[in-house]
CSV table of C-alpha atoms and ligand atoms in Angstrom, one decimal:
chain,number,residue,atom,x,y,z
M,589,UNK,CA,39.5,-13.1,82.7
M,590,UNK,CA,38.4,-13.6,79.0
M,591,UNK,CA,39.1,-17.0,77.7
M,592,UNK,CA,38.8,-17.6,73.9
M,593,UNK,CA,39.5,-21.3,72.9
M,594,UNK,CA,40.5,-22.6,68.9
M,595,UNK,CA,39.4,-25.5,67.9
M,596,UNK,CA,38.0,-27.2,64.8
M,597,UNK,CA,35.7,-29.4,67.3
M,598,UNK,CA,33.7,-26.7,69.3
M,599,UNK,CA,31.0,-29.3,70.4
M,600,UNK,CA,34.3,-30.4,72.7
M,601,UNK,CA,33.6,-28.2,74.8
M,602,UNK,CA,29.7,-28.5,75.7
M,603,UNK,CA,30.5,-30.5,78.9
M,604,UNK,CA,33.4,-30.5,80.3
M,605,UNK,CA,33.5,-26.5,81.6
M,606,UNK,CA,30.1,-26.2,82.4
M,607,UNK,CA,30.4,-28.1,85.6
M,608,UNK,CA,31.6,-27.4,89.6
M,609,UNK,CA,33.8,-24.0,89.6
M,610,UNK,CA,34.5,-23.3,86.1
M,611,UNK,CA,30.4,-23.1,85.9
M,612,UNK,CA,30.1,-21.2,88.8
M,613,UNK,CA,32.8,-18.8,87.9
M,614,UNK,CA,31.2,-17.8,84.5
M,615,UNK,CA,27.9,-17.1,86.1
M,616,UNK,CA,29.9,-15.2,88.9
M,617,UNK,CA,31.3,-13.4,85.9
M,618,UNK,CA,34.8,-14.4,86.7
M,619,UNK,CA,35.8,-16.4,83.6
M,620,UNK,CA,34.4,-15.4,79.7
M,621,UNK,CA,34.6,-18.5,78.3
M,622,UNK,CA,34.4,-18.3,74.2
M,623,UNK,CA,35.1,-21.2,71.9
M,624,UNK,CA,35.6,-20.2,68.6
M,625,UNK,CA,34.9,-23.0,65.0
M,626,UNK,CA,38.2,-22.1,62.7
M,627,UNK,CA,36.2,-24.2,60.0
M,628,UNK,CA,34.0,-20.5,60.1
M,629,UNK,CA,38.0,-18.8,58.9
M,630,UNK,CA,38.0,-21.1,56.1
M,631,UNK,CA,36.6,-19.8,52.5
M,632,UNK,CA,36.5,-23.0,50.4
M,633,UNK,CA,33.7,-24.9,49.9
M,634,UNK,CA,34.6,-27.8,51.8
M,635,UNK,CA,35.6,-25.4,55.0
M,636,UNK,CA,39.0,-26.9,54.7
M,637,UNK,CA,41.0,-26.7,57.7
M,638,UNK,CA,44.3,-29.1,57.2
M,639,UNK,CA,46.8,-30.4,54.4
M,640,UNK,CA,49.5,-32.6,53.8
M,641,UNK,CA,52.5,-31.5,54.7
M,642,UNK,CA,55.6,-30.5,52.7
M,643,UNK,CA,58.6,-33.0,52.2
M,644,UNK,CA,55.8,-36.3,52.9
M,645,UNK,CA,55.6,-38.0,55.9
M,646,UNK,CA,52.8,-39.3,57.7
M,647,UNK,CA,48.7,-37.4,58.5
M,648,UNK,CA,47.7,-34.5,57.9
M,649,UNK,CA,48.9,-30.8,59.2
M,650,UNK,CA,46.7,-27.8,60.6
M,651,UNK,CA,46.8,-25.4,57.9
M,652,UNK,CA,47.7,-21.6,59.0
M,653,UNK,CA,45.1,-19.6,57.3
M,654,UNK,CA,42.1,-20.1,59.7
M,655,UNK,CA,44.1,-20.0,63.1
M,656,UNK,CA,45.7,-16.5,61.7
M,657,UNK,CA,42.1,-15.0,60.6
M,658,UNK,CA,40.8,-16.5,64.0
M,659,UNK,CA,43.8,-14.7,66.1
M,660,UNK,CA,43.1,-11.3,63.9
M,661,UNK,CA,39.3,-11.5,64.6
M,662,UNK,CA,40.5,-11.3,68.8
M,663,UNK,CA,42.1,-7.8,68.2
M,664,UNK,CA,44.3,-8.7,70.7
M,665,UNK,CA,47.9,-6.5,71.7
M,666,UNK,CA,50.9,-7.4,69.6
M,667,UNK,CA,52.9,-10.5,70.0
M,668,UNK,CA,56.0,-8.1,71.2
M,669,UNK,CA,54.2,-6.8,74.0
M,670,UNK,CA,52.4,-9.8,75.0
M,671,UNK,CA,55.9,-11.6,75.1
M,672,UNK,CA,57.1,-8.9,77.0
M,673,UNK,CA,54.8,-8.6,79.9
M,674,UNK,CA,53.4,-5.2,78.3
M,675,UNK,CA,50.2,-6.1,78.6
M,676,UNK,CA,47.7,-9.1,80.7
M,677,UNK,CA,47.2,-11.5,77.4
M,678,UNK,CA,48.8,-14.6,76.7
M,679,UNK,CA,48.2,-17.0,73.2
M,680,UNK,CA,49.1,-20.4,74.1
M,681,UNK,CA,49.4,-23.4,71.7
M,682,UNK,CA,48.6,-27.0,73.0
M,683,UNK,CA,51.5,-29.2,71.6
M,684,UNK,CA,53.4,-32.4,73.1
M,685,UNK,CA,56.1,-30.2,72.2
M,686,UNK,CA,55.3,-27.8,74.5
M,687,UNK,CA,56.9,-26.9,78.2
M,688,UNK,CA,55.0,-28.8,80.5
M,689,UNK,CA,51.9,-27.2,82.7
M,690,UNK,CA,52.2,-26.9,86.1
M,691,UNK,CA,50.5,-25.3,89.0
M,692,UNK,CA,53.1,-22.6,89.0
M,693,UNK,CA,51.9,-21.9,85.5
M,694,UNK,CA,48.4,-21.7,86.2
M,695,UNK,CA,48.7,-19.2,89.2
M,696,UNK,CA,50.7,-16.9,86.3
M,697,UNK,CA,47.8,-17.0,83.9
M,698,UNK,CA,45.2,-16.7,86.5
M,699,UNK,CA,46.9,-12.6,86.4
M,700,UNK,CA,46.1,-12.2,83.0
M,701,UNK,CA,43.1,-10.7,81.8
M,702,UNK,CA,43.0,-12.5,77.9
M,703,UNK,CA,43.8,-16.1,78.1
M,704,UNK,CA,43.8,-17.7,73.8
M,705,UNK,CA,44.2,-21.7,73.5
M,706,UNK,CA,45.1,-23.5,70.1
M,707,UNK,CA,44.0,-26.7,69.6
M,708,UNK,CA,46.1,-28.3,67.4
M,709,UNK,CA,44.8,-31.9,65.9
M,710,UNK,CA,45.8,-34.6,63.2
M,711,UNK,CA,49.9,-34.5,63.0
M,712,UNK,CA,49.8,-31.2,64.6
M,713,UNK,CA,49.8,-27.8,63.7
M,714,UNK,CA,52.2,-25.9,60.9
M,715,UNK,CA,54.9,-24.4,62.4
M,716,UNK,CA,54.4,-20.9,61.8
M,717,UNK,CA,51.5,-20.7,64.5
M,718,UNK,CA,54.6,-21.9,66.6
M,719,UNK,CA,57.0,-19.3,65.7
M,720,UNK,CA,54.6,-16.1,64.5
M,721,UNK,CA,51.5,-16.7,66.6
M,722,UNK,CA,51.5,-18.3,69.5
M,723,UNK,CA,53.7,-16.9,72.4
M,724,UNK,CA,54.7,-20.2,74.1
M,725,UNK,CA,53.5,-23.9,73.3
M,726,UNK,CA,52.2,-25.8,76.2
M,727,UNK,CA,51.9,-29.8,77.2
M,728,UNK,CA,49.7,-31.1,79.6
M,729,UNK,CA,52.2,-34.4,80.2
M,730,UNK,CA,54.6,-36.7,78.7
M,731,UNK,CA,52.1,-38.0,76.6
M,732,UNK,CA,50.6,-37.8,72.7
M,733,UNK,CA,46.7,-36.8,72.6
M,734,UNK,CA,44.8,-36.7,69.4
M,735,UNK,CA,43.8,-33.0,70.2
M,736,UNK,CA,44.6,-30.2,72.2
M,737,UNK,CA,41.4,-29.6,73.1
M,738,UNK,CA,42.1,-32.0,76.2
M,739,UNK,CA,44.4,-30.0,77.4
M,740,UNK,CA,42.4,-26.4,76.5
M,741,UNK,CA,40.3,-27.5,79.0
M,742,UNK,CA,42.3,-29.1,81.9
M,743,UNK,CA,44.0,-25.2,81.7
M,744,UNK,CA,40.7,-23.3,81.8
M,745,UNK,CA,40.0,-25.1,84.6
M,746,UNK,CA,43.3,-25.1,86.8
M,747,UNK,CA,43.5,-21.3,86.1
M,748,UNK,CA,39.7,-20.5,86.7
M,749,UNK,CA,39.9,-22.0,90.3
M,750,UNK,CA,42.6,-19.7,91.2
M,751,UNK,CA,40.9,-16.7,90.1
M,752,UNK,CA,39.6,-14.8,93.5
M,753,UNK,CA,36.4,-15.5,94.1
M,754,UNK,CA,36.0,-18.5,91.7
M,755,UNK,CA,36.6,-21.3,95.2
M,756,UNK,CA,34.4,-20.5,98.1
M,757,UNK,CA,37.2,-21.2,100.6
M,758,UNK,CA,40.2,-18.9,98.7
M,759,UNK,CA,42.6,-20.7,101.8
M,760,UNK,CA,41.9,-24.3,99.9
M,761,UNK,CA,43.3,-23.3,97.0
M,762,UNK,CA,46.6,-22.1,98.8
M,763,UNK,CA,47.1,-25.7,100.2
M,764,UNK,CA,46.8,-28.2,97.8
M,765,UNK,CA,49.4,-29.9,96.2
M,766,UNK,CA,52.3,-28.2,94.7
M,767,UNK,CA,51.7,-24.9,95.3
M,768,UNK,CA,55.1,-24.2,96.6
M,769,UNK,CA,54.7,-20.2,97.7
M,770,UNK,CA,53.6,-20.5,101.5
M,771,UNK,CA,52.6,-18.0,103.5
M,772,UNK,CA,55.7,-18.0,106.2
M,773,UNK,CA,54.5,-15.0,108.1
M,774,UNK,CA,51.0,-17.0,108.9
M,775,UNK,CA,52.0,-20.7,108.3
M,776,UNK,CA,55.6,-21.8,107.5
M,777,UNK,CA,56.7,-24.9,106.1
M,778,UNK,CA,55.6,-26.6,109.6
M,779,UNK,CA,52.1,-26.0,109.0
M,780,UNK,CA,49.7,-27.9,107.4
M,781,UNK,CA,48.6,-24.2,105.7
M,782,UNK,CA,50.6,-24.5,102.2
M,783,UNK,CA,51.8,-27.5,101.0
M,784,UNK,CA,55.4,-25.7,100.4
M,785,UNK,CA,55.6,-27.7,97.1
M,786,UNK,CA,55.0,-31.1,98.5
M,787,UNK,CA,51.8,-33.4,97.1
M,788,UNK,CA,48.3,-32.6,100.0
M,789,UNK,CA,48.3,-34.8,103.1
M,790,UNK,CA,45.5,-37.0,103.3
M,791,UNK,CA,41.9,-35.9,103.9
M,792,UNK,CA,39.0,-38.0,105.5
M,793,UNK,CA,35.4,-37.6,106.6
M,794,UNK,CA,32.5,-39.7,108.2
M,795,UNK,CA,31.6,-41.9,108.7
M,796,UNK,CA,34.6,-42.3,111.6
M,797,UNK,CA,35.0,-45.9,110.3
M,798,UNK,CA,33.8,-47.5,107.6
M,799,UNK,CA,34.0,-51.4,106.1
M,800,UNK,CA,36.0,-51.7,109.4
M,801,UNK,CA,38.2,-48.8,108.3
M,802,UNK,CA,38.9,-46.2,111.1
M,803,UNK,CA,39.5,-42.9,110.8
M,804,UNK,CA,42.8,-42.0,111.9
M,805,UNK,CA,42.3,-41.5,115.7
M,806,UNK,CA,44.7,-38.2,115.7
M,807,UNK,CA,42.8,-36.3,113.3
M,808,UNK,CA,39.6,-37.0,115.9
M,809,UNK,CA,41.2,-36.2,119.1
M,810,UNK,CA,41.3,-32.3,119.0
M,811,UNK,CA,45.0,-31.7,119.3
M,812,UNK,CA,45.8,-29.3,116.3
M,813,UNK,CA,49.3,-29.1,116.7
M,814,UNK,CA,49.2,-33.0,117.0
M,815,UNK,CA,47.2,-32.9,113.9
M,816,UNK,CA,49.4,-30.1,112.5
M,817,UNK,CA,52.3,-32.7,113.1
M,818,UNK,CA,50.6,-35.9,111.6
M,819,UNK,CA,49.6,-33.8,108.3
M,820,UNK,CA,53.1,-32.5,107.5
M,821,UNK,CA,54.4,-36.5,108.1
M,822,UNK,CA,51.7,-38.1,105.9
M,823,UNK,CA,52.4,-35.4,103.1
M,824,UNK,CA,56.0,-35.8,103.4
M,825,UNK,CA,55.7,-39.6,103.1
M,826,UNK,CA,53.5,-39.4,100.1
M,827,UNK,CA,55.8,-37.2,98.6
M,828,UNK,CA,58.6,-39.1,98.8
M,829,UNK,CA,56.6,-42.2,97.7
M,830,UNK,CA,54.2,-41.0,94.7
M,831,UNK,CA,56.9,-37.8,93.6
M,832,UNK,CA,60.3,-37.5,95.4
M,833,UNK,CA,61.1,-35.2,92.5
M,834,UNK,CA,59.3,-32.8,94.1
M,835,UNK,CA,61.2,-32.6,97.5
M,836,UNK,CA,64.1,-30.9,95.9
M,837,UNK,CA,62.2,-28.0,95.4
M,838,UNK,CA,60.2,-28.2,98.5
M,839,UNK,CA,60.2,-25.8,101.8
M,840,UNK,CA,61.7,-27.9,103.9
M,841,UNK,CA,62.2,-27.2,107.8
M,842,UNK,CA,64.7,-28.9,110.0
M,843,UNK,CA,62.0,-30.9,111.2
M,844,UNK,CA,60.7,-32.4,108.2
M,845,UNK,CA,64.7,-33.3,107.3
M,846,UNK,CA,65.0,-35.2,110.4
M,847,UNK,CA,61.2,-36.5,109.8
M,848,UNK,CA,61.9,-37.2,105.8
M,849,UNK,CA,65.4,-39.1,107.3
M,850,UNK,CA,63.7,-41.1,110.0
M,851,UNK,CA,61.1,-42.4,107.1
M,852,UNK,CA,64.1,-43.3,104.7
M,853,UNK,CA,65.5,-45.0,107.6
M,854,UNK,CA,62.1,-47.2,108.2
M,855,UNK,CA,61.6,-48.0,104.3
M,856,UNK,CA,65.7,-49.4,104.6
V,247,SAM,N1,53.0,-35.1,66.0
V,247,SAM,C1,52.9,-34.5,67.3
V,247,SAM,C2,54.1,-34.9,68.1
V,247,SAM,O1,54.6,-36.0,68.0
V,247,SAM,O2,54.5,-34.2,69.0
V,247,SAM,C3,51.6,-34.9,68.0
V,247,SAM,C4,50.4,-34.3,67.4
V,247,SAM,S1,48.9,-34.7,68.3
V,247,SAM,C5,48.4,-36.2,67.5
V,247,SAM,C6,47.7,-33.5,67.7
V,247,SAM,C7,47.5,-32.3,68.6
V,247,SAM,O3,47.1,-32.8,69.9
V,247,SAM,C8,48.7,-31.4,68.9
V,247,SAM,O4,48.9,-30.5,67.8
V,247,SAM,C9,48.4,-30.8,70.2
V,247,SAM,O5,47.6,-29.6,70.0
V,247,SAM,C10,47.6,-31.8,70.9
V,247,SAM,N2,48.3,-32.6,71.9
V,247,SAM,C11,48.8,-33.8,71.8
V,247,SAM,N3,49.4,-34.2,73.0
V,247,SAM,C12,49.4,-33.1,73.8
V,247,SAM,C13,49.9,-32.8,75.1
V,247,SAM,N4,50.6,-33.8,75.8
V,247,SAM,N5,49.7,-31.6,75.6
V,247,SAM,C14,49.0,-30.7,74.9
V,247,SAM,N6,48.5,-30.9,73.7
V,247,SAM,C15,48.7,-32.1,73.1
């Protein structure tokens, strides 16, 4: 995948991807990672990137020359058949105002093969990037940043550790939290393979206690459907706990209804 990033800070970016897996998976080749100055698509003197904006009102506004010369530099496909599925590329504008990212989103954009990111800044961007540019605007949460950059990054990196070959073990990937789509054949919602949309049950490793802390003395004890059991419980009770938002859309068994019941009951 070829990821070309926007931004009027490029420096951003010297740090946060060149760590773990997103590291790895550029020198693996997996991930292209470009970040591209739009002060370079400016042609004034003062490399002029924002304005105020029409009718008044507060900051400043991204202006649209430099993120349109930018965009026509990529060469990429045509909006219409980028929007349409016609071909692997997706240009994707960090706003507040944008649908908000999710695992399910990252494991779409992990299939495409051109991945663009706008960073907006100051009061935002102007609204034709929106309409004429961009093909959908994306949020990283329910929350106002200074600059999209943030979130430019926290997608590069969900989507590059879902790329094959980017995580050593591909199976961890398939069981962390949220990721809804099990594998029923080979797991099922009773097994601890694929979280079936519910947050990850808890992990631990040695020292077998610590500060007077013990280990959980299932997990040591060999039983792996035991084990199996106590996973699916502890997930299900942080889910209901941290996010019970999430249970609606979870794959629930008869089993973890009558488990998720029994643990209503206790909290009552
Ligand atoms: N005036 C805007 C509003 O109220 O929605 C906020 C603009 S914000 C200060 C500047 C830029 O930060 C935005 O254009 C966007 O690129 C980025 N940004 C801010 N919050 C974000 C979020 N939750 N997710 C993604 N990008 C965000």
């Amino acid at each position: 995948m070829k990821a070309d990033i926007l931004t009027i800070f490029p420096g951003f970016f010297c740090g946060p991807l060149d760590h773990g897996i997103t590291r790895r998976a550029s020198e693996m080749g997996l991930v292209e990672i470009q970040v591209h100055d739009l002060r370079q698509f400016t042609h004034d003197k003062h490399r002029t990137v924002d304005d105020r904006p029409f009718g008044g009102g507060e900051g400043m506004v991204l202006k649209p020359e430099p993120l349109f010369e930018c965009l026509d530099s990529l060469q990429l496909a045509p909006r219409e058949d980028r929007v349409a599925g016609r071909v692997k590329q997706s240009v994707i504008l960090l706003s507040a105002q944008g649908q908000r990212f999710s695992q399910k989103m990252a494991a779409e954009l992990a299939g495409l093969e051109r991945m663009v990111l706008i960073c907006g800044r100051y009061e935002g961007v102007d609204e034709r990037v929106a309409d004429f540019l961009a093909d959908r605007e994306l949020s990283i949460g329910d929350y106002v940043l200074s600059g999209g950059e943030m979130g430019a990054a926290v997608i590069v990196e969900a989507v590059t550790r879902l790329l094959p070959g980017a995580v050593g073990n591909e199976a961890s990937t398939r069981q962390e939290s949220f990721t809804a789509d099990i594998d029923r054949d080979s797991a099922g919602p009773n097994s601890t393979c694929g979280s079936g949309g519910l947050l990850d049950y808890p992990h631990y490793t040695r020292p077998a206690e610590f500060r007077g802390i013990p280990v959980p003395e299932v997990l040591m004890n060999g039983n792996h459907e035991e084990i199996r059991r106590w996973r699916r419980q502890r997930a299900l009770e942080k889910t209901l706990r941290n996010r019970p938002d999430l249970l609606d859309g979870a794959a629930l068994s008869e089993a973890d209804r009558i488990l998720l019941a029994r643990i209503t009951n206790d909290r009552n």
